[in-house]
Amino acid sequence: MLLTLVIAYLLITIAIGLYAAKRVKNSADFAIAGRKLPLAMIVTTTFATWFGSETVLGIPAKFVNGGLNGVIEDPFGAGTCLILVGLFFAGKLYRMNLLTISDYYRERYGRAVEVVCSLIIMLSYLGWVSAQVTALGLVFNVLSDGAIAVPAGMVIGVVSILAYTLFGGMWSVAITDFIQMIILVTGLAILAVFAGNLAGGADKVIALATSRDLFKFWPEPSFKDVVFFFAAAITMMLGSIPQQDVFQRVMSANSPGAATKGPVIGGICYILFAFVPMFLVASALIIMPQQTAELLKDDPQKVLPTLVLTQMPFVMQVLFFGALLSAIKSTASATLLAPSVTFVENIWRQFNPRMGDREELKTMRITVLVFSALVLFYAIRMQGTSIYEMVSGAYQITLVGAFVPLLFGLYWSRATTQGAIFSIVLGILTWVLFLATPAGAEFPAQLAGVLAAFSGMLIGSLGPQAIRNSHAPHHQVPGVA
């Protein structure tokens, strides 16, 4: 019965998404909803993009094992990213009237940097979308009591998302996000109240979390602990800023005000609401202590679904899986769309510069289909990797490769194309070097990479200028010794 209701819910979201697809008349409608979304929809769609499988399954699993210190990357880093986008990036980028974030790299630094940054951004999505696909497979496996294997569940999930994303693009994503976020927030809030009552009151849950030191946030005052804490914090906080899905939300706004306020409100709501799944998993420690202890050793991501399926009435189960699917589908649809639009606009167009709008729209849809197949293959190959690790690993490459050129390009007039190339090359090489050697165990690879990227930008931009100045003829001013 529960599985039947979940499938019915999937069919309803597909129908809504296909209805929204009627609004798509050109590539701008498909990519950025024709820049017509109001503030309320920008808030829900930024919140929805972040609130995915890792928030409902990954974050609680990390929290119950390592406390708040273990989830600095997400939700704290991820939510702060949206706030920073709204405060420092959205206004400047919105006024440039671009279709993709990679268009900015072309305008500021030229074609070579555009293509390289596009490839970096597209590559980063493999891990993130795979995490959502993995969660879909897990949901269908749990709901069918093992009758549907995880890979088969992944296929069902991807097909259900493709059904509307393929036709409706950003319009379908935004409208389904809006409805799914209402279901998500309502469902998880009711579940939290019910779980608190089962545990003997919210105060009991908070007292247990306090006694287990789960609210400990800051690292130990040693150099190694502090730098690894800082590196984890900036991975999504800064690494997610040069991402096409975040940029699409900013560009989809119907005004500069909606573009700047939407991500800030969405980011604050995300950080606050991410505590609800953490509260639910902490309540499981009281409600089913023995089962939770076993699951924490085996697969902590199954604690929440098991709590709901074994301890809660049918209505609560419907609410939970409706909320979980809403979270996963909203994130997955957005993250399938973003790299596909980037590929067509910033790479494929290089080989077909005279491509008309109708042809571009068709190519975007084909690319969504191809990218979905790649993600499905990757997710099946990566089975066994935690959802949280898949997500956090996805942002390291954009942090070391694409963040510094974006930041300096917007805020430093002396940034040059050579500086951007130096930044990208040094950042990625240093990151790979630290990942591949024991040095990465002593100093975080992503922090080493971003520091090298900063150095590369400064050396590449200022170096040639300093050399030119040193070779310039010095004319002595008359009357001065």
Short mmCIF file of C-alpha atoms in Angstrom, two decimals:
data_model
loop_
_atom_site.label_atom_id
_atom_site.label_comp_id
_atom_site.label_asym_id
_atom_site.label_seq_id
_atom_site.Cartn_x
_atom_site.Cartn_y
_atom_site.Cartn_z
CA MET A 1 0.00 0.00 0.00
CA LEU A 2 2.81 2.43 0.94
CA LEU A 3 4.72 1.67 -2.26
CA THR A 4 1.50 2.18 -4.29
CA LEU A 5 0.98 5.63 -2.71
CA VAL A 6 4.60 6.59 -3.37
CA ILE A 7 4.26 5.61 -7.05
CA ALA A 8 0.99 7.60 -7.23
CA TYR A 9 2.86 10.61 -5.78
CA LEU A 10 5.57 10.23 -8.43
CA LEU A 11 2.93 10.17 -11.17
CA ILE A 12 1.26 13.34 -9.78
CA THR A 13 4.59 15.24 -9.75
CA ILE A 14 5.25 14.09 -13.32
CA ALA A 15 1.81 15.41 -14.36
CA ILE A 16 2.47 18.79 -12.68
CA GLY A 17 5.91 19.00 -14.29
CA LEU A 18 4.50 18.21 -17.74
CA TYR A 19 1.77 20.82 -17.27
CA ALA A 20 4.47 23.39 -16.41
CA ALA A 21 6.36 22.36 -19.57
CA LYS A 22 3.67 24.12 -21.65
CA ARG A 23 5.39 27.40 -20.72
CA VAL A 24 8.63 26.41 -22.47
CA LYS A 25 8.79 28.18 -25.84
CA ASN A 26 12.56 28.74 -26.19
CA SER A 27 15.98 27.89 -24.66
CA ALA A 28 15.78 30.78 -22.14
CA ASP A 29 12.46 29.37 -20.83
CA PHE A 30 14.07 25.93 -20.55
CA ALA A 31 17.29 27.15 -18.87
CA ILE A 32 16.15 30.05 -16.63
CA ALA A 33 12.30 30.03 -16.76
CA GLY A 34 12.36 33.16 -18.95
CA ARG A 35 13.48 35.22 -15.89
CA LYS A 36 9.89 35.28 -14.62
CA LEU A 37 9.99 33.65 -11.15
CA PRO A 38 8.78 35.73 -8.15
CA LEU A 39 10.62 35.96 -4.81
CA ALA A 40 8.56 33.18 -3.15
CA MET A 41 9.54 30.70 -5.88
CA ILE A 42 13.21 31.76 -5.78
CA VAL A 43 13.19 31.04 -2.01
CA THR A 44 11.57 27.60 -2.41
CA THR A 45 13.70 26.59 -5.38
CA THR A 46 17.03 27.60 -3.72
CA PHE A 47 15.96 25.83 -0.52
CA ALA A 48 14.78 22.80 -2.52
CA THR A 49 18.01 22.44 -4.47
CA TRP A 50 20.00 22.11 -1.25
CA PHE A 51 17.45 20.06 0.71
CA GLY A 52 18.18 16.69 -0.86
CA SER A 53 19.00 13.12 0.13
CA GLU A 54 22.07 14.19 2.10
CA THR A 55 19.95 16.51 4.30
CA VAL A 56 17.36 13.85 5.16
CA LEU A 57 19.65 10.79 5.25
CA GLY A 58 23.32 11.86 5.10
CA ILE A 59 23.44 14.75 7.62
CA PRO A 60 21.56 12.89 10.42
CA ALA A 61 23.89 9.88 9.97
CA LYS A 62 26.97 12.11 10.32
CA PHE A 63 25.42 14.10 13.19
CA VAL A 64 24.63 11.07 15.36
CA ASN A 65 28.23 9.83 14.91
CA GLY A 66 30.18 13.10 15.15
CA GLY A 67 27.84 15.81 16.47
CA LEU A 68 27.52 19.27 14.92
CA ASN A 69 31.29 19.29 14.34
CA GLY A 70 30.79 16.46 11.82
CA VAL A 71 28.22 18.38 9.74
CA ILE A 72 30.04 21.72 9.36
CA GLU A 73 30.22 21.19 5.59
CA ASP A 74 26.50 20.65 5.19
CA PRO A 75 24.16 22.24 6.36
CA PHE A 76 26.29 25.10 7.77
CA GLY A 77 28.65 25.54 4.80
CA ALA A 78 25.94 24.86 2.21
CA GLY A 79 23.42 27.27 3.76
CA THR A 80 26.06 30.00 4.15
CA CYS A 81 26.88 29.56 0.44
CA LEU A 82 23.36 30.64 -0.53
CA ILE A 83 23.56 33.63 1.83
CA LEU A 84 26.92 34.70 0.30
CA VAL A 85 25.51 34.28 -3.23
CA GLY A 86 22.61 36.58 -2.38
CA LEU A 87 24.78 39.20 -0.66
CA PHE A 88 27.83 39.39 -2.94
CA PHE A 89 27.25 37.64 -6.29
CA ALA A 90 23.57 37.60 -7.35
CA GLY A 91 23.18 41.35 -8.00
CA LYS A 92 26.32 41.67 -10.16
CA LEU A 93 25.59 38.51 -12.18
CA TYR A 94 21.86 39.20 -12.62
CA ARG A 95 22.56 42.57 -14.26
CA MET A 96 24.82 40.88 -16.85
CA ASN A 97 21.82 38.97 -18.32
CA LEU A 98 23.66 35.66 -18.87
CA LEU A 99 22.24 32.18 -19.55
CA THR A 100 24.90 30.18 -17.65
CA ILE A 101 27.62 30.87 -15.08
CA SER A 102 30.19 29.81 -17.71
CA ASP A 103 29.01 32.70 -19.91
CA TYR A 104 30.55 34.94 -17.24
CA TYR A 105 33.96 33.26 -17.61
CA ARG A 106 33.80 33.84 -21.38
CA GLU A 107 32.84 37.51 -21.01
CA ARG A 108 35.58 38.15 -18.42
CA TYR A 109 38.44 35.86 -19.49
CA GLY A 110 37.76 34.47 -22.99
CA ARG A 111 36.88 31.12 -24.58
CA ALA A 112 39.64 28.94 -23.08
CA VAL A 113 38.69 29.74 -19.47
CA GLU A 114 34.97 29.34 -20.36
CA VAL A 115 35.50 25.79 -21.67
CA VAL A 116 37.78 24.68 -18.81
CA CYS A 117 35.45 26.06 -16.12
CA SER A 118 32.44 24.49 -17.89
CA LEU A 119 34.14 21.07 -17.76
CA ILE A 120 35.01 21.55 -14.06
CA ILE A 121 31.42 22.53 -13.21
CA MET A 122 29.92 19.64 -15.22
CA LEU A 123 32.28 17.11 -13.61
CA SER A 124 31.29 18.28 -10.12
CA TYR A 125 27.65 17.33 -10.77
CA LEU A 126 28.36 13.62 -11.24
CA GLY A 127 28.84 13.07 -7.50
CA TRP A 128 25.96 15.27 -6.43
CA VAL A 129 23.31 13.86 -8.79
CA SER A 130 24.57 10.33 -8.10
CA ALA A 131 23.92 10.89 -4.38
CA GLN A 132 20.26 11.67 -5.17
CA VAL A 133 19.97 8.65 -7.49
CA THR A 134 21.53 6.42 -4.81
CA ALA A 135 18.95 7.67 -2.30
CA LEU A 136 16.10 6.94 -4.73
CA GLY A 137 17.36 3.39 -5.11
CA LEU A 138 17.54 3.06 -1.31
CA VAL A 139 13.95 4.36 -0.89
CA PHE A 140 12.45 1.88 -3.37
CA ASN A 141 14.50 -0.95 -1.87
CA VAL A 142 13.27 -0.15 1.67
CA LEU A 143 9.64 0.40 0.61
CA SER A 144 9.46 -2.88 -1.30
CA ASP A 145 11.13 -4.75 1.58
CA GLY A 146 13.99 -5.73 -0.72
CA ALA A 147 11.80 -6.85 -3.66
CA ILE A 148 13.11 -3.94 -5.75
CA ALA A 149 16.92 -4.07 -5.87
CA VAL A 150 18.77 -0.78 -5.28
CA PRO A 151 19.95 -0.46 -8.94
CA ALA A 152 16.38 -1.09 -10.20
CA GLY A 153 15.13 1.56 -7.75
CA MET A 154 17.71 3.97 -9.17
CA VAL A 155 16.37 3.38 -12.70
CA ILE A 156 12.74 3.97 -11.61
CA GLY A 157 13.74 7.18 -9.82
CA VAL A 158 15.73 8.60 -12.73
CA VAL A 159 12.95 7.86 -15.24
CA SER A 160 10.38 9.61 -13.00
CA ILE A 161 12.54 12.77 -12.79
CA LEU A 162 13.41 12.72 -16.49
CA ALA A 163 9.73 12.53 -17.41
CA TYR A 164 9.20 16.22 -16.63
CA THR A 165 12.73 17.74 -16.55
CA LEU A 166 13.31 16.66 -20.15
CA PHE A 167 10.33 18.68 -21.42
CA GLY A 168 9.82 21.48 -18.92
CA GLY A 169 13.37 22.41 -17.90
CA MET A 170 13.55 25.17 -15.28
CA TRP A 171 9.81 25.90 -15.42
CA SER A 172 8.97 22.30 -14.42
CA VAL A 173 11.76 22.26 -11.80
CA ALA A 174 10.59 25.53 -10.18
CA ILE A 175 6.87 24.67 -10.04
CA THR A 176 7.40 21.09 -8.79
CA ASP A 177 9.97 22.43 -6.26
CA PHE A 178 7.37 24.87 -4.91
CA ILE A 179 4.81 22.10 -4.29
CA GLN A 180 7.38 19.56 -3.07
CA MET A 181 8.81 22.00 -0.51
CA ILE A 182 5.36 22.54 1.03
CA ILE A 183 5.02 18.74 1.37
CA LEU A 184 8.59 18.42 2.71
CA VAL A 185 8.36 21.13 5.38
CA THR A 186 4.88 20.06 6.54
CA GLY A 187 5.71 16.35 6.56
CA LEU A 188 9.00 16.61 8.47
CA ALA A 189 7.59 19.12 10.99
CA ILE A 190 4.68 16.77 11.86
CA LEU A 191 7.10 13.82 12.08
CA ALA A 192 9.37 15.75 14.46
CA VAL A 193 6.45 16.47 16.83
CA PHE A 194 5.34 12.81 16.70
CA ALA A 195 8.89 11.46 17.26
CA GLY A 196 9.39 13.88 20.17
CA ASN A 197 6.24 12.52 21.82
CA LEU A 198 7.34 8.89 21.25
CA ALA A 199 10.67 9.71 22.92
CA GLY A 200 8.93 11.19 25.97
CA GLY A 201 9.23 14.84 24.97
CA ALA A 202 11.59 17.05 22.97
CA ASP A 203 13.46 17.94 26.19
CA LYS A 204 14.44 14.24 26.62
CA VAL A 205 15.85 14.14 23.05
CA ILE A 206 17.83 17.36 23.59
CA ALA A 207 19.11 16.09 26.96
CA LEU A 208 20.33 12.85 25.35
CA ALA A 209 22.03 14.74 22.52
CA THR A 210 23.72 17.00 25.10
CA SER A 211 24.89 14.03 27.19
CA ARG A 212 26.44 12.45 24.06
CA ASP A 213 28.21 15.76 23.25
CA LEU A 214 26.35 15.99 19.92
CA PHE A 215 26.05 19.80 20.14
CA LYS A 216 29.82 20.24 20.15
CA PHE A 217 30.56 22.51 17.18
CA TRP A 218 34.13 23.83 17.37
CA PRO A 219 37.18 21.60 16.75
CA GLU A 220 39.92 20.78 19.25
CA PRO A 221 42.42 23.70 19.53
CA SER A 222 45.17 21.97 17.54
CA PHE A 223 46.49 23.17 14.17
CA LYS A 224 45.48 20.00 12.32
CA ASP A 225 41.93 19.90 13.73
CA VAL A 226 41.37 23.60 13.04
CA VAL A 227 42.58 23.51 9.40
CA PHE A 228 40.54 20.39 8.59
CA PHE A 229 37.47 22.02 10.20
CA PHE A 230 38.03 25.21 8.18
CA ALA A 231 38.58 23.22 4.95
CA ALA A 232 35.34 21.28 5.49
CA ALA A 233 33.46 24.53 6.12
CA ILE A 234 34.61 26.22 2.89
CA THR A 235 34.15 23.17 0.64
CA MET A 236 30.43 23.78 0.00
CA MET A 237 30.39 27.36 1.32
CA LEU A 238 32.68 28.59 -1.48
CA GLY A 239 32.83 25.57 -3.80
CA SER A 240 29.07 25.78 -4.50
CA ILE A 241 29.14 29.46 -5.49
CA PRO A 242 30.37 28.86 -9.09
CA GLN A 243 27.64 26.26 -9.71
CA GLN A 244 25.14 26.40 -12.56
CA ASP A 245 22.13 25.26 -10.49
CA VAL A 246 22.64 28.13 -7.99
CA PHE A 247 23.19 30.56 -10.87
CA GLN A 248 20.03 29.33 -12.65
CA ARG A 249 17.94 30.25 -9.63
CA VAL A 250 19.44 33.74 -9.49
CA MET A 251 18.90 34.27 -13.23
CA SER A 252 15.33 32.91 -13.11
CA ALA A 253 14.20 35.74 -10.80
CA ASN A 254 11.83 38.38 -12.16
CA SER A 255 13.75 41.27 -10.54
CA PRO A 256 17.18 42.09 -9.01
CA GLY A 257 15.48 42.21 -5.57
CA ALA A 258 14.16 38.66 -5.90
CA ALA A 259 17.56 37.49 -7.21
CA THR A 260 19.42 38.86 -4.16
CA LYS A 261 16.87 38.24 -1.37
CA GLY A 262 15.77 34.75 -2.51
CA PRO A 263 19.08 32.93 -1.91
CA VAL A 264 19.61 34.69 1.47
CA ILE A 265 16.16 33.66 2.79
CA GLY A 266 16.54 30.17 1.25
CA GLY A 267 19.98 29.71 2.89
CA ILE A 268 18.77 30.76 6.36
CA CYS A 269 15.70 28.48 6.09
CA TYR A 270 17.91 25.59 4.97
CA ILE A 271 20.30 25.82 7.95
CA LEU A 272 17.40 26.06 10.43
CA PHE A 273 15.28 23.30 8.89
CA ALA A 274 18.21 20.88 8.53
CA PHE A 275 18.00 20.47 12.32
CA VAL A 276 14.68 18.61 11.94
CA PRO A 277 16.19 15.38 10.47
CA MET A 278 18.96 15.63 13.12
CA PHE A 279 16.30 15.82 15.86
CA LEU A 280 14.50 12.81 14.34
CA VAL A 281 17.61 10.62 14.34
CA ALA A 282 18.49 11.68 17.91
CA SER A 283 14.97 10.67 18.98
CA ALA A 284 15.60 7.22 17.43
CA LEU A 285 18.37 6.69 20.05
CA ILE A 286 15.63 6.79 22.72
CA ILE A 287 12.75 5.14 20.83
CA MET A 288 14.69 2.11 19.51
CA PRO A 289 18.15 2.16 21.17
CA GLN A 290 19.28 -1.38 20.28
CA GLN A 291 18.18 -1.24 16.64
CA THR A 292 19.73 2.21 16.21
CA ALA A 293 23.05 1.01 17.64
CA GLU A 294 23.11 -1.88 15.14
CA LEU A 295 22.20 0.39 12.21
CA LEU A 296 24.87 2.93 13.17
CA LYS A 297 27.48 0.18 12.77
CA ASP A 298 25.97 -1.17 9.53
CA ASP A 299 24.44 1.80 7.61
CA PRO A 300 23.56 4.97 9.58
CA GLN A 301 21.59 6.26 6.55
CA LYS A 302 18.91 3.64 7.29
CA VAL A 303 18.20 4.88 10.85
CA LEU A 304 15.48 7.36 9.85
CA PRO A 305 13.62 5.13 7.35
CA THR A 306 13.74 2.26 9.87
CA LEU A 307 12.42 4.50 12.69
CA VAL A 308 9.48 5.56 10.53
CA LEU A 309 8.68 2.07 9.18
CA THR A 310 8.91 0.22 12.50
CA GLN A 311 7.73 2.76 15.08
CA MET A 312 5.26 5.08 13.37
CA PRO A 313 1.69 4.66 12.07
CA PHE A 314 0.92 4.39 8.35
CA VAL A 315 -0.02 8.08 7.97
CA MET A 316 3.42 9.11 9.30
CA GLN A 317 5.10 6.68 6.91
CA VAL A 318 3.29 8.29 3.97
CA LEU A 319 4.33 11.75 5.23
CA PHE A 320 7.98 10.74 5.65
CA PHE A 321 8.45 9.05 2.29
CA GLY A 322 6.49 11.83 0.57
CA ALA A 323 8.84 14.37 2.19
CA LEU A 324 11.94 12.31 1.38
CA LEU A 325 10.98 11.85 -2.26
CA SER A 326 10.17 15.57 -2.49
CA ALA A 327 13.66 16.40 -1.21
CA ILE A 328 15.43 13.99 -3.55
CA LYS A 329 13.40 14.78 -6.68
CA SER A 330 13.69 18.56 -6.26
CA THR A 331 17.49 18.34 -5.97
CA ALA A 332 17.95 15.73 -8.68
CA SER A 333 15.83 17.52 -11.29
CA ALA A 334 17.76 20.76 -10.81
CA THR A 335 21.14 19.04 -10.91
CA LEU A 336 20.33 17.07 -14.06
CA LEU A 337 19.34 20.29 -15.81
CA ALA A 338 22.34 22.45 -14.82
CA PRO A 339 25.27 20.53 -16.42
CA SER A 340 23.21 19.80 -19.53
CA VAL A 341 22.49 23.50 -20.15
CA THR A 342 26.17 24.31 -19.49
CA PHE A 343 27.37 21.71 -22.00
CA VAL A 344 25.13 22.97 -24.83
CA GLU A 345 25.62 26.70 -24.21
CA ASN A 346 29.35 26.72 -23.44
CA ILE A 347 30.90 23.69 -25.17
CA TRP A 348 28.65 22.37 -27.96
CA ARG A 349 27.99 25.88 -29.28
CA GLN A 350 31.73 26.24 -30.02
CA PHE A 351 31.35 23.60 -32.75
CA ASN A 352 28.00 24.90 -34.00
CA PRO A 353 28.04 28.71 -33.64
CA ARG A 354 25.08 29.25 -35.99
CA MET A 355 22.76 26.98 -34.00
CA GLY A 356 19.23 28.42 -33.90
CA ASP A 357 17.14 28.61 -30.73
CA ARG A 358 14.88 25.67 -31.66
CA GLU A 359 17.93 23.48 -32.35
CA GLU A 360 19.57 24.62 -29.08
CA LEU A 361 16.46 23.65 -27.10
CA LYS A 362 16.39 20.21 -28.75
CA THR A 363 20.12 19.72 -28.02
CA MET A 364 19.60 20.67 -24.35
CA ARG A 365 16.91 17.99 -24.03
CA ILE A 366 19.11 15.32 -25.67
CA THR A 367 21.97 16.29 -23.32
CA VAL A 368 19.71 15.93 -20.24
CA LEU A 369 18.94 12.39 -21.42
CA VAL A 370 22.61 11.49 -22.02
CA PHE A 371 23.77 13.01 -18.70
CA SER A 372 21.03 11.06 -16.85
CA ALA A 373 22.34 7.80 -18.32
CA LEU A 374 25.91 8.69 -17.27
CA VAL A 375 24.79 9.55 -13.73
CA LEU A 376 22.84 6.30 -13.44
CA PHE A 377 25.88 4.27 -14.53
CA TYR A 378 28.15 6.18 -12.11
CA ALA A 379 25.70 5.79 -9.19
CA ILE A 380 25.43 2.02 -9.73
CA ARG A 381 29.25 1.75 -9.89
CA MET A 382 29.63 3.83 -6.69
CA GLN A 383 27.24 1.73 -4.57
CA GLY A 384 28.47 1.55 -0.98
CA THR A 385 29.82 5.13 -0.91
CA SER A 386 27.99 7.27 1.66
CA ILE A 387 25.60 9.91 0.31
CA TYR A 388 27.29 12.62 2.42
CA GLU A 389 30.75 11.77 1.03
CA MET A 390 29.46 11.78 -2.56
CA VAL A 391 28.02 15.28 -2.10
CA SER A 392 30.95 16.84 -0.25
CA GLY A 393 33.48 15.39 -2.70
CA ALA A 394 31.58 16.92 -5.63
CA TYR A 395 32.36 20.50 -4.58
CA GLN A 396 36.09 20.26 -4.06
CA ILE A 397 36.88 20.54 -7.78
CA THR A 398 34.81 23.73 -8.23
CA LEU A 399 36.35 25.19 -5.08
CA VAL A 400 39.94 24.75 -6.32
CA GLY A 401 39.24 25.35 -10.01
CA ALA A 402 36.38 27.81 -10.56
CA PHE A 403 35.79 29.88 -7.38
CA VAL A 404 38.87 32.13 -7.43
CA PRO A 405 38.49 33.29 -11.09
CA LEU A 406 34.83 34.15 -10.39
CA LEU A 407 35.57 36.07 -7.17
CA PHE A 408 38.55 38.00 -8.54
CA GLY A 409 36.83 38.65 -11.86
CA LEU A 410 33.91 40.37 -10.10
CA TYR A 411 35.85 42.21 -7.41
CA TRP A 412 39.40 42.82 -8.72
CA SER A 413 39.79 44.92 -11.85
CA ARG A 414 43.42 43.79 -12.37
CA ALA A 415 42.49 40.09 -12.76
CA THR A 416 43.63 38.86 -16.19
CA THR A 417 43.04 35.83 -18.40
CA GLN A 418 46.57 34.66 -17.63
CA GLY A 419 45.83 35.01 -13.90
CA ALA A 420 42.66 32.89 -14.31
CA ILE A 421 44.56 30.16 -16.18
CA PHE A 422 47.35 30.12 -13.58
CA SER A 423 44.73 29.95 -10.83
CA ILE A 424 42.88 26.99 -12.37
CA VAL A 425 46.04 25.00 -13.22
CA LEU A 426 47.81 25.59 -9.87
CA GLY A 427 44.63 25.00 -7.87
CA ILE A 428 43.77 21.67 -9.50
CA LEU A 429 47.37 20.36 -9.64
CA THR A 430 47.95 21.13 -5.94
CA TRP A 431 44.61 19.54 -4.98
CA VAL A 432 45.38 16.35 -6.96
CA LEU A 433 48.91 16.21 -5.52
CA PHE A 434 47.63 16.38 -1.94
CA LEU A 435 44.90 13.80 -2.64
CA ALA A 436 47.42 11.38 -4.19
CA THR A 437 50.13 11.65 -1.52
CA PRO A 438 50.36 11.32 2.29
CA ALA A 439 50.44 15.16 2.46
CA GLY A 440 46.62 15.10 2.22
CA ALA A 441 46.43 13.36 5.60
CA GLU A 442 48.35 16.20 7.25
CA PHE A 443 46.85 19.19 5.44
CA PRO A 444 43.45 19.21 3.65
CA ALA A 445 43.77 18.88 -0.13
CA GLN A 446 40.95 21.32 -0.93
CA LEU A 447 42.46 24.05 1.30
CA ALA A 448 45.90 23.56 -0.27
CA GLY A 449 44.25 23.76 -3.69
CA VAL A 450 42.32 26.98 -3.01
CA LEU A 451 45.41 28.67 -1.51
CA ALA A 452 47.37 27.70 -4.64
CA ALA A 453 44.52 29.07 -6.78
CA PHE A 454 44.72 32.44 -4.98
CA SER A 455 48.50 32.49 -5.50
CA GLY A 456 48.10 31.58 -9.18
CA MET A 457 45.64 34.44 -9.75
CA LEU A 458 48.00 36.99 -8.12
CA ILE A 459 51.16 35.69 -9.85
CA GLY A 460 49.49 35.33 -13.25
CA SER A 461 47.84 38.75 -13.13
CA LEU A 462 50.58 40.85 -11.47
CA GLY A 463 53.71 38.98 -12.67
CA PRO A 464 53.67 40.07 -16.34
CA GLN A 465 52.87 43.64 -15.28
CA ALA A 466 55.80 43.68 -12.84
CA ILE A 467 58.14 42.30 -15.55
CA ARG A 468 56.97 44.95 -18.04
CA ASN A 469 57.54 47.69 -15.46
CA SER A 470 61.05 46.42 -14.68
CA HIS A 471 61.99 46.48 -18.40
CA ALA A 472 60.45 49.89 -19.09
CA PRO A 473 63.05 52.68 -19.74
CA HIS A 474 63.56 54.95 -16.72
CA HIS A 475 63.62 58.61 -17.76
CA GLN A 476 65.33 60.82 -15.19
CA VAL A 477 63.27 63.86 -14.29
CA PRO A 478 65.30 67.07 -14.87
CA GLY A 479 66.52 68.68 -11.66
CA VAL A 480 66.14 65.47 -9.62
CA ALA A 481 69.33 63.67 -8.55
#
